[in-house]
Amino acid sequence: MNGDSVARWGIYEVSVNGRTDGNPFTDYTIEGVFTGEHETVRADGFYDGDGVYKVRFMPSYEGKYRYMVTGSYSVSPEPVSGEFEVLPAKEGNHGPVRVAGTYHFSYADGTPYYSLGTTCYVWELQEDVRIAETLESLSEAGFNKIRFCIFPKHYDYNFGEPRSYPYEGTPMDNSVLTEDNFWGYTKNPKENNQWDFTRFRPEHFRHIEHCIEELSRRGVEADLILWHPYDRWGFSKMSKAEDDVYLNYVIARFAAFHNVWWSLANEYDLLEKTTEDWERFGSILCSRDPYGHLRSIHNCIPFYDYTRPWVTHCSIQRQDIYKTAELTNEWRSKYKKPVVIDEMAYEGDIPHFWGNITAEEMLRRFWECAMRGGYPGHGETYDREDKVLWWSHGGKLRGESWKRMRFLHRILTETPGHGLTSDARFDYLGVMAVPEDEAERENYRIYYYSFMQPSSKVFHIDDTFDYEAEIIDTWNMTIEKAGVFRGKFKLHLPGRPYMAVRLRRVPE
Amino acid sequence: MNGDSVARWGIYEVSVNGRTDGNPFTDYTIEGVFTGEHETVRADGFYDGDGVYKVRFMPSYEGKYRYMVTGSYSVSPEPVSGEFEVLPAKEGNHGPVRVAGTYHFSYADGTPYYSLGTTCYVWELQEDVRIAETLESLSEAGFNKIRFCIFPKHYDYNFGEPRSYPYEGTPMDNSVLTEDNFWGYTKNPKENNQWDFTRFRPEHFRHIEHCIEELSRRGVEADLILWHPYDRWGFSKMSKAEDDVYLNYVIARFAAFHNVWWSLANEYDLLEKTTEDWERFGSILCSRDPYGHLRSIHNCIPFYDYTRPWVTHCSIQRQDIYKTAELTNEWRSKYKKPVVIDEMAYEGDIPHFWGNITAEEMLRRFWECAMRGGYPGHGETYDREDKVLWWSHGGKLRGESWKRMRFLHRILTETPGHGLTSDARFDYLGVMAVPEDEAERENYRIYYYSFMQPSSKVFHIDDTFDYEAEIIDTWNMTIEKAGVFRGKFKLHLPGRPYMAVRLRRVPE
């Protein structure tokens, strides 16, 4: 219990004792109904071990609430009930992120959310000192979303054991792993491991919750990857019934965290699941997550059908090693949803074809995506002596692109209205970013010149208004005031790549 | 007359006096038939002014030839005839370039021709000192093809008068041109100029012939652009009959030069001509050029249908500002002809969206194209105080990419057999170049890593043969021997962009 108050978009948790006979994870039900002036929310509870059951609730409004918890978890037929007060949100908690204006995101309180994410697949399953480093790195860089997995990961550079397992049982003996057979164990994992897929280890999930909270404190959304194929333990090859038990458990535990996003899978097309499976999971999320957190699914090669109604936004891995972020317009038009390009290749130097772009190219892809009204994702794969790679383990950032993300974020937050788009008439010439809000179109624009290096450009927007021109160096993070102009005018540029020009109409 | 001998693939010219009444350019015919042991060639002659008519012939074989010149050009009914000897080709003259092996080119003597071209649209219509500079620059860079126009050019940075005009008449008064009306004069040029499109000025063409010869001396192919839209004089808007007179005249004058290629147009889609016009021109070239010089046509946006039988090779301007040379495979598959990407944007710093890529990006595009078995084209648009831009005027090269072309050419000439292709299985991962000749496929390969910067790569070609590995820095032009390997092996790379690895099977 939280006592009698909780902050808006915080978690009110009802904790009760219940039956321990049989399998408390699957044999009994528990649910809560939470009622305030503006909402009534039904939420599933879950078994947290040691005879304790919990129901969590995230209130979306301030004011008085009452609740009632029922279910077969208790031998007593009497529901547990009570009242509590929802206080104003804590500073920095703007509520869950929602789709806003078709192509963009905002927090529940209406603040625009400009997603600049990163990927550290199993940062939270590393030792404490590394986790602390990751959190510090995230804060320093200013990333506001991180993708990571609930299940441990078996993949190049990451063949060790995780800090904990999600299930009761015994993992395979990893001393039998050699460089040559690493991948062999992904084929028949169920034969090599001994798990009870109906009995969770609550401490695995409690630890992840702690990490989600730490992210929340830093303004970082937790984009939770529910399934992935990099697996020697068999978590990617459970039965349909086991998958559903897992998904329901995860929803019951995590949905009340305001900063959770659901990513059904990383590289769904590498998993041995069918479209029916993914659709079933989508359907379960829609019916069991009372808060409608953002939902998507991420590809290796073919995109999932992002037009499916349960998909709230695209979560894209680039399909072409040369052209990626430049396709943002096309994907926006096709899917009519926010375009998040979570993987545009990694800044780094590993041999994998997706793992060795330069910092300049990573930053360029960020700007190409963001200026088109999409939301880019970062990642790093530098192979150093300690074999700690950000993409997998988190830790310290070693590259150069991350240092320039906060500057881009600042530019995005200065968009009039909410969100950028690019002017389609301009497509053939490069990127001209304009506000999504049509009423703001003539007030603001950014020309982004990518790898091109013009030494001058001529502009002609309007003969009747003044525009303030700024020359933006996206790499060196400088904004140089270039003057106020009307009609047709020419700007001299430094003849370097990665430059942009911003024009803002001067108020009358 | 050339006396009684000429070198193979040189020009044997028969010069005769003839009628000067009426219009000698259009009223009379002249043709020659040249017969040796292995060929009989019929060639049109032309009026060269001052009562002189000429017929030119390029012999493809050594040995004795005889000729007979006939036509209405003379009041005498007697043909002019004679004999001459064809001697071995002069050093460096390998004959005209032909398509070889579907996707590649070779000279008539069988020497592979690896085209690395450049564009200087009207270099030959500049003053002598600039022409000399251009020729020197071409030699220094090692380009072996140059695209240029027969008609003068009216376009940004090039609004001056050419050194000569192709027709008798009077050009518009260019003192009326201002920055604001430059383009206006391209709309109704026939009203502003006074030309007789049936009377050529032979000195215009004689000068171009001199330039073609100078190119020949330097091993450079002359890719002649017959029509283009950048015109204030009306040469792009002649009647069909006038166009045909022009084309026949050009063929009669230029076809005997071994190093001539025909490019029907630059940016054909900006001209007010129809597909029927281009097809008619293609047909005229096929029937009137006795040597079958290479023929193509170059786009602004939509490609011409390169599958047309008269088109010998693709002559492409990139359609996408981000992805260009990487599409070489696709175009090879689609057109089943050599893919020449004559314009992949320009190294430079002018405002035009096609005119400001970096030297690194230009070189990268060259390698991407060449490693896929295509033939890239260079160009430079640096705007300096003297307003001399290589792309238009020639002159001195100011960039950095040109310095690295000869190195690429050397690598290409080391291909076993003739020409590279890329392994389609590898497409998703980048470029693995292999010899076009299937018998050589396992003997030689080049992995090109483009903007990626792997610090190592693992290779496994074959367990039974040794391969010598070389690490190629395409920017710094170094080739480092990395050892001889068999089976699976790992190479350490410098973790910089623009690297390649070449593996060559060691002879038993």
mmCIF file of N, CA, C and O in Angstrom, chain A residues 300-301 318-323 326 348-353 356-359 361 364-365 368 372 382-383 427-431 450-457 495 497, chain B residues 180 300-301 318-323 326 348-353 356-359 361 364-365 368 372 382-383 427-431 450-457 495 497:
data_model
loop_
_atom_site.group_PDB
_atom_site.id
_atom_site.type_symbol
_atom_site.label_atom_id
_atom_site.label_comp_id
_atom_site.label_asym_id
_atom_site.label_seq_id
_atom_site.Cartn_x
_atom_site.Cartn_y
_atom_site.Cartn_z
ATOM 1 N N CYS A 300 13.537 -7.142 -38.734
ATOM 2 C CA CYS A 300 14.904 -7.326 -39.233
ATOM 3 C C CYS A 300 14.891 -6.860 -40.682
ATOM 4 O O CYS A 300 15.478 -5.860 -41.022
ATOM 5 N N ILE A 301 14.153 -7.581 -41.533
ATOM 6 C CA ILE A 301 14.085 -7.128 -42.930
ATOM 7 C C ILE A 301 12.670 -6.665 -43.300
ATOM 8 O O ILE A 301 12.423 -5.480 -43.308
ATOM 9 N N ARG A 318 16.203 0.044 -40.607
ATOM 10 C CA ARG A 318 16.413 0.398 -42.009
ATOM 11 C C ARG A 318 16.609 -0.875 -42.837
ATOM 12 O O ARG A 318 17.195 -1.836 -42.387
ATOM 13 N N GLN A 319 16.082 -0.809 -44.046
ATOM 14 C CA GLN A 319 16.154 -1.970 -44.934
ATOM 15 C C GLN A 319 17.243 -1.824 -45.969
ATOM 16 O O GLN A 319 17.513 -2.747 -46.730
ATOM 17 N N ASP A 320 17.830 -0.639 -46.052
ATOM 18 C CA ASP A 320 18.784 -0.356 -47.121
ATOM 19 C C ASP A 320 20.024 0.214 -46.449
ATOM 20 O O ASP A 320 19.909 1.127 -45.620
ATOM 21 N N ILE A 321 21.180 -0.305 -46.768
ATOM 22 C CA ILE A 321 22.354 0.142 -46.018
ATOM 23 C C ILE A 321 22.779 1.557 -46.403
ATOM 24 O O ILE A 321 23.565 2.173 -45.703
ATOM 25 N N TYR A 322 22.269 2.073 -47.512
ATOM 26 C CA TYR A 322 22.682 3.402 -47.950
ATOM 27 C C TYR A 322 21.639 4.474 -47.636
ATOM 28 O O TYR A 322 21.971 5.569 -47.235
ATOM 29 N N LYS A 323 20.385 4.156 -47.874
ATOM 30 C CA LYS A 323 19.337 5.173 -47.766
ATOM 31 C C LYS A 323 18.349 4.754 -46.689
ATOM 32 O O LYS A 323 17.779 3.674 -46.759
ATOM 33 N N GLU A 326 16.108 9.145 -45.099
ATOM 34 C CA GLU A 326 15.522 9.912 -46.197
ATOM 35 C C GLU A 326 14.176 9.332 -46.620
ATOM 36 O O GLU A 326 13.427 9.960 -47.364
ATOM 37 N N GLY A 348 30.001 2.999 -34.949
ATOM 38 C CA GLY A 348 30.925 2.036 -34.355
ATOM 39 C C GLY A 348 31.927 1.513 -35.347
ATOM 40 O O GLY A 348 32.133 2.120 -36.418
ATOM 41 N N ASP A 349 32.531 0.389 -35.006
ATOM 42 C CA ASP A 349 33.583 -0.141 -35.864
ATOM 43 C C ASP A 349 33.639 -1.663 -35.865
ATOM 44 O O ASP A 349 34.665 -2.246 -36.184
ATOM 45 N N ILE A 350 32.510 -2.309 -35.504
ATOM 46 C CA ILE A 350 32.529 -3.772 -35.530
ATOM 47 C C ILE A 350 32.329 -4.270 -36.965
ATOM 48 O O ILE A 350 31.920 -3.515 -37.843
ATOM 49 N N PRO A 351 32.626 -5.543 -37.218
ATOM 50 C CA PRO A 351 32.561 -6.020 -38.603
ATOM 51 C C PRO A 351 31.139 -6.100 -39.171
ATOM 52 O O PRO A 351 30.969 -6.019 -40.386
ATOM 53 N N HIS A 352 30.136 -6.266 -38.318
ATOM 54 C CA HIS A 352 28.762 -6.434 -38.807
ATOM 55 C C HIS A 352 28.367 -5.277 -39.712
ATOM 56 O O HIS A 352 28.636 -4.122 -39.401
ATOM 57 N N PHE A 353 27.679 -5.610 -40.795
ATOM 58 C CA PHE A 353 27.422 -4.575 -41.814
ATOM 59 C C PHE A 353 26.567 -3.443 -41.267
ATOM 60 O O PHE A 353 26.548 -2.353 -41.818
ATOM 61 N N ASN A 356 28.903 -0.163 -38.125
ATOM 62 C CA ASN A 356 30.156 0.581 -38.267
ATOM 63 C C ASN A 356 30.031 1.875 -39.063
ATOM 64 O O ASN A 356 30.939 2.203 -39.835
ATOM 65 N N ILE A 357 28.944 2.604 -38.852
ATOM 66 C CA ILE A 357 28.911 3.918 -39.508
ATOM 67 C C ILE A 357 29.643 4.941 -38.633
ATOM 68 O O ILE A 357 29.856 4.740 -37.447
ATOM 69 N N THR A 358 30.013 6.032 -39.254
ATOM 70 C CA THR A 358 30.735 7.097 -38.553
ATOM 71 C C THR A 358 29.749 7.923 -37.722
ATOM 72 O O THR A 358 28.537 7.897 -37.944
ATOM 73 N N ALA A 359 30.295 8.690 -36.799
ATOM 74 C CA ALA A 359 29.470 9.602 -36.000
ATOM 75 C C ALA A 359 28.780 10.621 -36.914
ATOM 76 O O ALA A 359 27.616 10.974 -36.710
ATOM 77 N N GLU A 361 27.857 10.258 -40.007
ATOM 78 C CA GLU A 361 26.755 9.631 -40.741
ATOM 79 C C GLU A 361 25.572 9.376 -39.797
ATOM 80 O O GLU A 361 24.415 9.546 -40.190
ATOM 81 N N ARG A 364 23.948 12.694 -39.272
ATOM 82 C CA ARG A 364 23.265 13.060 -40.514
ATOM 83 C C ARG A 364 21.932 12.328 -40.619
ATOM 84 O O ARG A 364 20.900 12.918 -40.959
ATOM 85 N N ARG A 365 21.909 11.051 -40.306
ATOM 86 C CA ARG A 365 20.660 10.291 -40.369
ATOM 87 C C ARG A 365 19.648 10.820 -39.344
ATOM 88 O O ARG A 365 18.447 10.858 -39.628
ATOM 89 N N GLU A 368 18.272 13.993 -40.940
ATOM 90 C CA GLU A 368 17.427 13.669 -42.100
ATOM 91 C C GLU A 368 16.066 13.167 -41.631
ATOM 92 O O GLU A 368 15.029 13.515 -42.196
ATOM 93 N N ARG A 372 12.301 15.566 -41.377
ATOM 94 C CA ARG A 372 11.145 15.076 -42.130
ATOM 95 C C ARG A 372 9.973 14.722 -41.224
ATOM 96 O O ARG A 372 8.996 14.123 -41.665
ATOM 97 N N TYR A 382 31.164 0.279 -30.640
ATOM 98 C CA TYR A 382 32.631 0.359 -30.686
ATOM 99 C C TYR A 382 33.197 -0.823 -29.915
ATOM 100 O O TYR A 382 32.825 -1.051 -28.755
ATOM 101 N N ASP A 383 34.064 -1.552 -30.571
ATOM 102 C CA ASP A 383 34.676 -2.728 -29.958
ATOM 103 C C ASP A 383 35.982 -2.301 -29.291
ATOM 104 O O ASP A 383 36.984 -2.062 -29.964
ATOM 105 N N ASP A 427 11.088 17.791 -52.115
ATOM 106 C CA ASP A 427 11.717 16.490 -51.916
ATOM 107 C C ASP A 427 12.927 16.215 -52.788
ATOM 108 O O ASP A 427 13.940 15.689 -52.330
ATOM 109 N N TYR A 428 12.823 16.558 -54.047
ATOM 110 C CA TYR A 428 13.883 16.218 -54.980
ATOM 111 C C TYR A 428 15.169 16.993 -54.679
ATOM 112 O O TYR A 428 16.259 16.594 -55.055
ATOM 113 N N LEU A 429 15.026 18.104 -53.966
ATOM 114 C CA LEU A 429 16.168 18.985 -53.732
ATOM 115 C C LEU A 429 16.829 18.759 -52.377
ATOM 116 O O LEU A 429 17.879 19.321 -52.105
ATOM 117 N N GLY A 430 16.207 17.986 -51.536
ATOM 118 C CA GLY A 430 16.740 17.786 -50.191
ATOM 119 C C GLY A 430 15.622 17.987 -49.191
ATOM 120 O O GLY A 430 14.471 17.714 -49.484
ATOM 121 N N VAL A 431 15.965 18.489 -48.031
ATOM 122 C CA VAL A 431 14.953 18.609 -46.983
ATOM 123 C C VAL A 431 14.636 20.066 -46.684
ATOM 124 O O VAL A 431 15.538 20.844 -46.357
ATOM 125 N N SER A 450 22.524 18.253 -45.231
ATOM 126 C CA SER A 450 23.038 16.880 -45.237
ATOM 127 C C SER A 450 24.535 16.843 -45.580
ATOM 128 O O SER A 450 25.297 17.670 -45.082
ATOM 129 N N PHE A 451 24.956 15.912 -46.408
ATOM 130 C CA PHE A 451 26.374 15.794 -46.763
ATOM 131 C C PHE A 451 26.782 16.816 -47.816
ATOM 132 O O PHE A 451 27.936 16.844 -48.235
ATOM 133 N N MET A 452 25.848 17.635 -48.248
ATOM 134 C CA MET A 452 26.173 18.635 -49.268
ATOM 135 C C MET A 452 26.862 19.840 -48.628
ATOM 136 O O MET A 452 26.753 20.053 -47.434
ATOM 137 N N GLN A 453 27.581 20.599 -49.440
ATOM 138 C CA GLN A 453 28.384 21.678 -48.868
ATOM 139 C C GLN A 453 28.263 22.960 -49.695
ATOM 140 O O GLN A 453 29.264 23.494 -50.168
ATOM 141 N N PRO A 454 27.036 23.463 -49.851
ATOM 142 C CA PRO A 454 26.877 24.697 -50.615
ATOM 143 C C PRO A 454 27.587 25.867 -49.916
ATOM 144 O O PRO A 454 27.590 25.952 -48.699
ATOM 145 N N SER A 455 28.163 26.753 -50.713
ATOM 146 C CA SER A 455 28.806 27.934 -50.133
ATOM 147 C C SER A 455 27.869 29.135 -50.134
ATOM 148 O O SER A 455 28.208 30.186 -49.606
ATOM 149 N N SER A 456 26.701 28.949 -50.728
ATOM 150 C CA SER A 456 25.668 29.983 -50.637
ATOM 151 C C SER A 456 24.332 29.373 -51.024
ATOM 152 O O SER A 456 24.287 28.298 -51.623
ATOM 153 N N LYS A 457 23.267 30.070 -50.650
ATOM 154 C CA LYS A 457 21.926 29.661 -51.057
ATOM 155 C C LYS A 457 21.078 30.918 -51.198
ATOM 156 O O LYS A 457 21.252 31.874 -50.439
ATOM 157 N N GLY A 495 30.366 26.281 -46.726
ATOM 158 C CA GLY A 495 30.893 25.284 -47.657
ATOM 159 C C GLY A 495 31.376 24.018 -46.972
ATOM 160 O O GLY A 495 32.332 23.383 -47.437
ATOM 161 N N PRO A 497 29.918 20.269 -44.930
ATOM 162 C CA PRO A 497 28.717 19.444 -44.769
ATOM 163 C C PRO A 497 28.030 19.669 -43.425
ATOM 164 O O PRO A 497 28.602 20.293 -42.528
ATOM 165 N N ASP B 180 18.336 39.157 -64.202
ATOM 166 C CA ASP B 180 16.931 38.786 -64.099
ATOM 167 C C ASP B 180 16.327 38.229 -65.377
ATOM 168 O O ASP B 180 15.321 37.541 -65.332
ATOM 169 N N CYS B 300 17.563 14.217 -67.605
ATOM 170 C CA CYS B 300 17.503 15.072 -66.425
ATOM 171 C C CYS B 300 16.821 14.254 -65.336
ATOM 172 O O CYS B 300 17.437 13.885 -64.351
ATOM 173 N N ILE B 301 15.564 13.916 -65.545
ATOM 174 C CA ILE B 301 14.892 13.078 -64.534
ATOM 175 C C ILE B 301 14.536 11.701 -65.104
ATOM 176 O O ILE B 301 15.260 10.757 -64.841
ATOM 177 N N ARG B 318 21.917 10.664 -62.077
ATOM 178 C CA ARG B 318 21.251 10.078 -60.918
ATOM 179 C C ARG B 318 19.900 10.743 -60.690
ATOM 180 O O ARG B 318 19.727 11.919 -60.888
ATOM 181 N N GLN B 319 18.960 9.927 -60.234
ATOM 182 C CA GLN B 319 17.598 10.413 -60.029
ATOM 183 C C GLN B 319 17.315 10.691 -58.564
ATOM 184 O O GLN B 319 16.268 11.220 -58.230
ATOM 185 N N ASP B 320 18.228 10.288 -57.702
ATOM 186 C CA ASP B 320 17.996 10.370 -56.258
ATOM 187 C C ASP B 320 19.206 11.064 -55.654
ATOM 188 O O ASP B 320 20.344 10.674 -55.944
ATOM 189 N N ILE B 321 18.978 12.074 -54.840
ATOM 190 C CA ILE B 321 20.137 12.832 -54.374
ATOM 191 C C ILE B 321 20.960 12.072 -53.343
ATOM 192 O O ILE B 321 22.075 12.441 -53.046
ATOM 193 N N TYR B 322 20.396 11.003 -52.787
ATOM 194 C CA TYR B 322 21.122 10.255 -51.755
ATOM 195 C C TYR B 322 21.746 8.965 -52.279
ATOM 196 O O TYR B 322 22.850 8.619 -51.932
ATOM 197 N N LYS B 323 21.002 8.248 -53.095
ATOM 198 C CA LYS B 323 21.445 6.917 -53.528
ATOM 199 C C LYS B 323 21.593 6.909 -55.038
ATOM 200 O O LYS B 323 20.646 7.203 -55.761
ATOM 201 N N GLU B 326 24.946 3.088 -56.058
ATOM 202 C CA GLU B 326 24.555 1.810 -55.470
ATOM 203 C C GLU B 326 23.476 1.126 -56.310
ATOM 204 O O GLU B 326 23.174 -0.047 -56.104
ATOM 205 N N GLY B 348 31.829 20.020 -55.300
ATOM 206 C CA GLY B 348 31.854 21.473 -55.391
ATOM 207 C C GLY B 348 31.127 22.131 -54.256
ATOM 208 O O GLY B 348 30.870 21.503 -53.216
ATOM 209 N N ASP B 349 30.788 23.390 -54.476
ATOM 210 C CA ASP B 349 30.154 24.145 -53.384
ATOM 211 C C ASP B 349 29.142 25.167 -53.879
ATOM 212 O O ASP B 349 28.844 26.125 -53.189
ATOM 213 N N ILE B 350 28.620 24.964 -55.101
ATOM 214 C CA ILE B 350 27.623 25.920 -55.588
ATOM 215 C C ILE B 350 26.263 25.604 -54.968
ATOM 216 O O ILE B 350 26.063 24.534 -54.403
ATOM 217 N N PRO B 351 25.317 26.536 -55.056
ATOM 218 C CA PRO B 351 24.038 26.316 -54.381
ATOM 219 C C PRO B 351 23.175 25.202 -54.993
ATOM 220 O O PRO B 351 22.365 24.618 -54.298
ATOM 221 N N HIS B 352 23.345 24.945 -56.282
ATOM 222 C CA HIS B 352 22.498 23.962 -56.958
ATOM 223 C C HIS B 352 22.552 22.620 -56.228
ATOM 224 O O HIS B 352 23.620 22.148 -55.858
ATOM 225 N N PHE B 353 21.387 22.005 -56.116
ATOM 226 C CA PHE B 353 21.333 20.795 -55.281
ATOM 227 C C PHE B 353 22.206 19.675 -55.826
ATOM 228 O O PHE B 353 22.560 18.761 -55.099
ATOM 229 N N ASN B 356 27.221 20.211 -55.103
ATOM 230 C CA ASN B 356 28.005 20.523 -53.910
ATOM 231 C C ASN B 356 28.306 19.315 -53.030
ATOM 232 O O ASN B 356 28.269 19.418 -51.811
ATOM 233 N N ILE B 357 28.615 18.191 -53.649
ATOM 234 C CA ILE B 357 29.043 17.077 -52.790
ATOM 235 C C ILE B 357 30.537 17.206 -52.497
ATOM 236 O O ILE B 357 31.280 17.896 -53.192
ATOM 237 N N THR B 358 30.955 16.523 -51.447
ATOM 238 C CA THR B 358 32.360 16.557 -51.051
ATOM 239 C C THR B 358 33.181 15.645 -51.961
ATOM 240 O O THR B 358 32.649 14.781 -52.660
ATOM 241 N N ALA B 359 34.484 15.849 -51.902
ATOM 242 C CA ALA B 359 35.390 14.986 -52.656
ATOM 243 C C ALA B 359 35.262 13.539 -52.184
ATOM 244 O O ALA B 359 35.284 12.602 -52.994
ATOM 245 N N GLU B 361 32.640 12.062 -50.950
ATOM 246 C CA GLU B 361 31.405 11.468 -51.450
ATOM 247 C C GLU B 361 31.522 11.169 -52.949
ATOM 248 O O GLU B 361 31.030 10.151 -53.428
ATOM 249 N N ARG B 364 33.614 8.102 -53.242
ATOM 250 C CA ARG B 364 32.816 6.963 -52.774
ATOM 251 C C ARG B 364 31.853 6.499 -53.872
ATOM 252 O O ARG B 364 31.718 5.310 -54.143
ATOM 253 N N ARG B 365 31.213 7.439 -54.522
ATOM 254 C CA ARG B 365 30.288 7.075 -55.596
ATOM 255 C C ARG B 365 31.035 6.410 -56.760
ATOM 256 O O ARG B 365 30.518 5.493 -57.393
ATOM 257 N N GLU B 368 31.680 2.867 -55.558
ATOM 258 C CA GLU B 368 30.427 2.104 -55.494
ATOM 259 C C GLU B 368 30.000 1.676 -56.899
ATOM 260 O O GLU B 368 29.535 0.562 -57.105
ATOM 261 N N ARG B 372 30.681 -2.328 -58.788
ATOM 262 C CA ARG B 372 29.492 -3.055 -59.251
ATOM 263 C C ARG B 372 29.523 -3.285 -60.761
ATOM 264 O O ARG B 372 28.526 -3.706 -61.340
ATOM 265 N N TYR B 382 33.256 24.094 -58.232
ATOM 266 C CA TYR B 382 33.715 25.005 -57.184
ATOM 267 C C TYR B 382 33.611 26.428 -57.718
ATOM 268 O O TYR B 382 34.130 26.733 -58.797
ATOM 269 N N ASP B 383 32.938 27.255 -56.957
ATOM 270 C CA ASP B 383 32.734 28.644 -57.357
ATOM 271 C C ASP B 383 33.858 29.483 -56.755
ATOM 272 O O ASP B 383 33.857 29.761 -55.554
ATOM 273 N N ASP B 427 24.516 -8.361 -51.883
ATOM 274 C CA ASP B 427 23.959 -7.013 -52.050
ATOM 275 C C ASP B 427 23.549 -6.340 -50.753
ATOM 276 O O ASP B 427 23.806 -5.158 -50.546
ATOM 277 N N TYR B 428 22.894 -7.082 -49.889
ATOM 278 C CA TYR B 428 22.351 -6.473 -48.694
ATOM 279 C C TYR B 428 23.454 -6.016 -47.744
ATOM 280 O O TYR B 428 23.244 -5.159 -46.893
ATOM 281 N N LEU B 429 24.635 -6.586 -47.912
ATOM 282 C CA LEU B 429 25.723 -6.319 -46.981
ATOM 283 C C LEU B 429 26.682 -5.242 -47.470
ATOM 284 O O LEU B 429 27.557 -4.822 -46.744
ATOM 285 N N GLY B 430 26.558 -4.852 -48.730
ATOM 286 C CA GLY B 430 27.498 -3.892 -49.294
ATOM 287 C C GLY B 430 27.978 -4.430 -50.627
ATOM 288 O O GLY B 430 27.245 -5.113 -51.325
ATOM 289 N N VAL B 431 29.197 -4.118 -50.964
ATOM 290 C CA VAL B 431 29.686 -4.504 -52.287
ATOM 291 C C VAL B 431 30.777 -5.561 -52.178
ATOM 292 O O VAL B 431 31.789 -5.351 -51.516
ATOM 293 N N SER B 450 32.882 1.433 -48.381
ATOM 294 C CA SER B 450 32.112 2.672 -48.514
ATOM 295 C C SER B 450 32.304 3.585 -47.294
ATOM 296 O O SER B 450 33.431 3.736 -46.815
ATOM 297 N N PHE B 451 31.234 4.169 -46.805
ATOM 298 C CA PHE B 451 31.351 5.081 -45.651
ATOM 299 C C PHE B 451 31.441 4.310 -44.331
ATOM 300 O O PHE B 451 31.520 4.921 -43.268
ATOM 301 N N MET B 452 31.417 3.003 -44.403
ATOM 302 C CA MET B 452 31.495 2.218 -43.172
ATOM 303 C C MET B 452 32.948 2.115 -42.698
ATOM 304 O O MET B 452 33.863 2.312 -43.471
ATOM 305 N N GLN B 453 33.109 1.823 -41.423
ATOM 306 C CA GLN B 453 34.458 1.849 -40.859
ATOM 307 C C GLN B 453 34.727 0.641 -39.955
ATOM 308 O O GLN B 453 35.087 0.802 -38.793
ATOM 309 N N PRO B 454 34.594 -0.562 -40.511
ATOM 310 C CA PRO B 454 34.859 -1.743 -39.687
ATOM 311 C C PRO B 454 36.321 -1.779 -39.238
ATOM 312 O O PRO B 454 37.213 -1.399 -39.996
ATOM 313 N N SER B 455 36.546 -2.251 -38.029
ATOM 314 C CA SER B 455 37.930 -2.382 -37.565
ATOM 315 C C SER B 455 38.452 -3.800 -37.781
ATOM 316 O O SER B 455 39.621 -4.076 -37.523
ATOM 317 N N SER B 456 37.576 -4.684 -38.253
ATOM 318 C CA SER B 456 38.027 -6.017 -38.647
ATOM 319 C C SER B 456 36.958 -6.652 -39.523
ATOM 320 O O SER B 456 35.813 -6.194 -39.546
ATOM 321 N N LYS B 457 37.359 -7.671 -40.247
ATOM 322 C CA LYS B 457 36.406 -8.454 -41.032
ATOM 323 C C LYS B 457 36.904 -9.892 -41.068
ATOM 324 O O LYS B 457 38.115 -10.136 -41.100
ATOM 325 N N GLY B 495 39.597 0.963 -39.276
ATOM 326 C CA GLY B 495 38.444 1.625 -38.666
ATOM 327 C C GLY B 495 38.201 3.014 -39.237
ATOM 328 O O GLY B 495 37.732 3.907 -38.532
ATOM 329 N N PRO B 497 36.632 5.177 -42.869
ATOM 330 C CA PRO B 497 35.828 4.972 -44.079
ATOM 331 C C PRO B 497 36.698 4.834 -45.340
ATOM 332 O O PRO B 497 37.893 5.132 -45.298
#
